[in-house]
Amino acid sequence: MLTRRRTLIGVTIIATLAALAAAVLLIGFDRSADLPSPVTGDKVPALARPPLVRVAVAGDTGTGDSAEEATAEQMTEQAQANGGPYDALLLLGDLIYEDGEVDLVDDAVTDPFAALLESGTTLVPVLGNHDYASGEQTQILGALGRDTTWYATRIGQLRLVVLDTERTDDPSQTAWLEDTLGTPQPPGTWTVVAMHKPAYSAGYHGSDEEVQRLWAPLFEKYDVPLVLAGHDHDYQRSMAINGVTYVVSGAGAKLRPTGQEDFTAVSASTLHFADLLVYSDRIVLRAIDQDGMLVDMFTLRR
């Protein structure tokens, strides 16, 4: 009994120290370092013409709480008010908090986004670090209709390349990525990459150096215009880095302070989702907060 008590006390002390360390890191983070977009707070403009493909994007949504529901509701409102149903729903990882339990798939994923999914929107899930915590990541993807943790899927003229940043060091994934990006596509195809941990981030977690080292050169080599990630609970857009724009959209249900680095074009600590519009000659991304106002908007042209 004494040994068990000492063990429990030791576990409690370790957990307390870990929590204090996390709190100290957060306190030391510059909370006032947002870099707002010129359009922040503006109304979402009406679409002059419908896009070829429209994708709703959000990261770190898997709370199953009112914050996630508010993001999903705003997606539905934007679809109804502006252009009709989304063609795809791209979720950028941490699908199920806290520990990626497959039994919570309905509570954390399919139920909150039911209005979209029941209208025919294709679900494109990305695994995050929390989804690996239980070891049930494969079962989660299986329940959501996917059988591999990295894959490519085509939505009209958009090819989404999904990566697994919990297995960045797996050489077979990097080889697959290069082969996939190097495979010729039909004329007019746009390729956008989606992952959980960002290559470039000025947020709480910061940039993932392995993604930068292993994958960013491939994005540049194969002219990928846009890379989407979550993990940091904020919104960020980079300046073009060797021709690639990096967006962090990890505040679908959770929020942390953000910051800025020399590569930052826009950063905001705001609950939101991203409205991705694909045209033949351009991609438009509109980050929209839970009140239906713009956080950011930008255009990438061929």
Tab-separated table of N, CA, C and O in Angstrom, residues 39-46 54 70-79 81-82 86 270-273 275 286-296:
chain	number	residue	atom	x	y	z
A	39	VAL	N	-8.470	43.141	-44.364
A	39	VAL	CA	-9.920	42.913	-44.480
A	39	VAL	C	-10.533	42.388	-43.187
A	39	VAL	O	-11.739	42.088	-43.156
A	40	THR	N	-9.745	42.256	-42.123
A	40	THR	CA	-10.271	41.720	-40.869
A	40	THR	C	-11.495	42.507	-40.410
A	40	THR	O	-11.459	43.743	-40.319
A	41	GLY	N	-12.587	41.803	-40.135
A	41	GLY	CA	-13.812	42.432	-39.669
A	41	GLY	C	-14.760	42.852	-40.772
A	41	GLY	O	-15.892	43.274	-40.482
A	42	ASP	N	-14.345	42.736	-42.028
A	42	ASP	CA	-15.227	43.080	-43.143
A	42	ASP	C	-16.261	41.976	-43.357
A	42	ASP	O	-16.066	40.818	-42.963
A	43	LYS	N	-17.347	42.325	-44.026
A	43	LYS	CA	-18.336	41.331	-44.404
A	43	LYS	C	-17.764	40.409	-45.481
A	43	LYS	O	-16.945	40.833	-46.297
A	44	VAL	N	-18.220	39.183	-45.472
A	44	VAL	CA	-17.799	38.244	-46.514
A	44	VAL	C	-18.455	38.667	-47.824
A	44	VAL	O	-19.684	38.773	-47.905
A	45	PRO	N	-17.677	38.929	-48.862
A	45	PRO	CA	-18.281	39.402	-50.119
A	45	PRO	C	-19.056	38.302	-50.826
A	45	PRO	O	-18.731	37.117	-50.723
A	46	ALA	N	-20.093	38.713	-51.544
A	46	ALA	CA	-20.845	37.761	-52.358
A	46	ALA	C	-19.956	37.266	-53.495
A	46	ALA	O	-19.055	37.970	-53.959
A	54	ARG	N	-15.496	24.081	-54.314
A	54	ARG	CA	-15.531	24.839	-53.061
A	54	ARG	C	-15.322	23.886	-51.891
A	54	ARG	O	-15.992	22.858	-51.791
A	70	ALA	N	-20.343	25.674	-33.443
A	70	ALA	CA	-20.471	27.028	-33.999
A	70	ALA	C	-19.717	27.153	-35.317
A	70	ALA	O	-20.186	27.818	-36.252
A	71	THR	N	-18.543	26.522	-35.407
A	71	THR	CA	-17.802	26.533	-36.668
A	71	THR	C	-18.578	25.806	-37.754
A	71	THR	O	-18.696	26.294	-38.891
A	72	ALA	N	-19.123	24.645	-37.424
A	72	ALA	CA	-19.898	23.882	-38.401
A	72	ALA	C	-21.135	24.651	-38.842
A	72	ALA	O	-21.493	24.656	-40.033
A	73	GLU	N	-21.785	25.325	-37.912
A	73	GLU	CA	-22.973	26.111	-38.252
A	73	GLU	C	-22.623	27.260	-39.185
A	73	GLU	O	-23.380	27.575	-40.114
A	74	GLN	N	-21.478	27.904	-38.950
A	74	GLN	CA	-21.075	29.001	-39.824
A	74	GLN	C	-20.759	28.486	-41.231
A	74	GLN	O	-21.076	29.151	-42.228
A	75	MET	N	-20.148	27.302	-41.336
A	75	MET	CA	-19.934	26.702	-42.647
A	75	MET	C	-21.264	26.522	-43.373
A	75	MET	O	-21.405	26.861	-44.556
A	76	THR	N	-22.256	25.990	-42.655
A	76	THR	CA	-23.569	25.752	-43.257
A	76	THR	C	-24.215	27.054	-43.690
A	76	THR	O	-24.794	27.153	-44.783
A	77	GLU	N	-24.110	28.088	-42.860
A	77	GLU	CA	-24.681	29.387	-43.203
A	77	GLU	C	-24.035	29.969	-44.446
A	77	GLU	O	-24.709	30.512	-45.330
A	78	GLN	N	-22.707	29.868	-44.527
A	78	GLN	CA	-22.012	30.391	-45.700
A	78	GLN	C	-22.386	29.616	-46.958
A	78	GLN	O	-22.510	30.196	-48.041
A	79	ALA	N	-22.569	28.311	-46.823
A	79	ALA	CA	-22.977	27.511	-47.977
A	79	ALA	C	-24.360	27.917	-48.453
A	79	ALA	O	-24.602	28.068	-49.659
A	81	ALA	N	-25.918	30.803	-47.961
A	81	ALA	CA	-26.005	32.197	-48.388
A	81	ALA	C	-25.197	32.483	-49.636
A	81	ALA	O	-25.431	33.495	-50.310
A	82	ASN	N	-24.260	31.610	-49.959
A	82	ASN	CA	-23.260	31.998	-50.940
A	82	ASN	C	-22.734	30.801	-51.725
A	82	ASN	O	-21.704	30.245	-51.397
A	86	TYR	N	-20.917	22.790	-50.077
A	86	TYR	CA	-19.485	22.583	-50.310
A	86	TYR	C	-19.270	21.249	-51.009
A	86	TYR	O	-19.971	20.267	-50.740
A	270	THR	N	-8.199	33.736	-33.589
A	270	THR	CA	-9.629	33.855	-33.841
A	270	THR	C	-10.202	32.499	-34.227
A	270	THR	O	-9.662	31.844	-35.133
A	271	LEU	N	-11.279	32.081	-33.597
A	271	LEU	CA	-11.984	30.878	-34.026
A	271	LEU	C	-12.550	31.120	-35.424
A	271	LEU	O	-13.183	32.154	-35.676
A	272	HIS	N	-12.354	30.156	-36.325
A	272	HIS	CA	-12.705	30.405	-37.716
A	272	HIS	C	-12.718	29.101	-38.511
A	272	HIS	O	-12.328	28.045	-38.008
A	273	PHE	N	-13.111	29.210	-39.781
A	273	PHE	CA	-12.836	28.178	-40.772
A	273	PHE	C	-12.376	28.876	-42.044
A	273	PHE	O	-12.455	30.106	-42.161
A	275	ASP	N	-12.723	29.130	-46.224
A	275	ASP	CA	-13.579	28.893	-47.381
A	275	ASP	C	-12.679	28.933	-48.611
A	275	ASP	O	-12.213	29.999	-49.015
A	286	ARG	N	-10.815	32.424	-48.130
A	286	ARG	CA	-11.436	33.400	-47.246
A	286	ARG	C	-11.538	32.769	-45.860
A	286	ARG	O	-12.253	31.782	-45.681
A	287	ALA	N	-10.806	33.308	-44.891
A	287	ALA	CA	-10.928	32.855	-43.508
A	287	ALA	C	-12.084	33.620	-42.879
A	287	ALA	O	-12.114	34.860	-42.918
A	288	ILE	N	-13.039	32.881	-42.293
A	288	ILE	CA	-14.290	33.466	-41.810
A	288	ILE	C	-14.474	33.101	-40.344
A	288	ILE	O	-14.387	31.924	-39.972
A	289	ASP	N	-14.743	34.100	-39.504
A	289	ASP	CA	-14.881	33.824	-38.075
A	289	ASP	C	-16.289	33.330	-37.755
A	289	ASP	O	-17.160	33.214	-38.638
A	290	GLN	N	-16.543	33.036	-36.490
A	290	GLN	CA	-17.808	32.427	-36.105
A	290	GLN	C	-18.978	33.405	-36.134
A	290	GLN	O	-20.132	32.995	-36.029
A	291	ASP	N	-18.686	34.696	-36.323
A	291	ASP	CA	-19.739	35.694	-36.521
A	291	ASP	C	-20.003	35.951	-37.998
A	291	ASP	O	-20.805	36.831	-38.345
A	292	GLY	N	-19.313	35.228	-38.863
A	292	GLY	CA	-19.514	35.392	-40.283
A	292	GLY	C	-18.784	36.571	-40.883
A	292	GLY	O	-19.161	37.060	-41.959
A	293	MET	N	-17.712	37.025	-40.233
A	293	MET	CA	-16.908	38.134	-40.738
A	293	MET	C	-15.546	37.631	-41.196
A	293	MET	O	-15.056	36.607	-40.728
A	294	LEU	N	-14.929	38.391	-42.093
A	294	LEU	CA	-13.629	37.991	-42.615
A	294	LEU	C	-12.527	38.122	-41.575
A	294	LEU	O	-12.464	39.105	-40.831
A	295	VAL	N	-11.661	37.132	-41.549
A	295	VAL	CA	-10.384	37.193	-40.824
A	295	VAL	C	-9.275	37.549	-41.814
A	295	VAL	O	-8.368	38.330	-41.506
A	296	ASP	N	-9.387	36.995	-43.018
A	296	ASP	CA	-8.399	37.239	-44.069
A	296	ASP	C	-9.009	36.798	-45.395
A	296	ASP	O	-9.965	36.022	-45.425
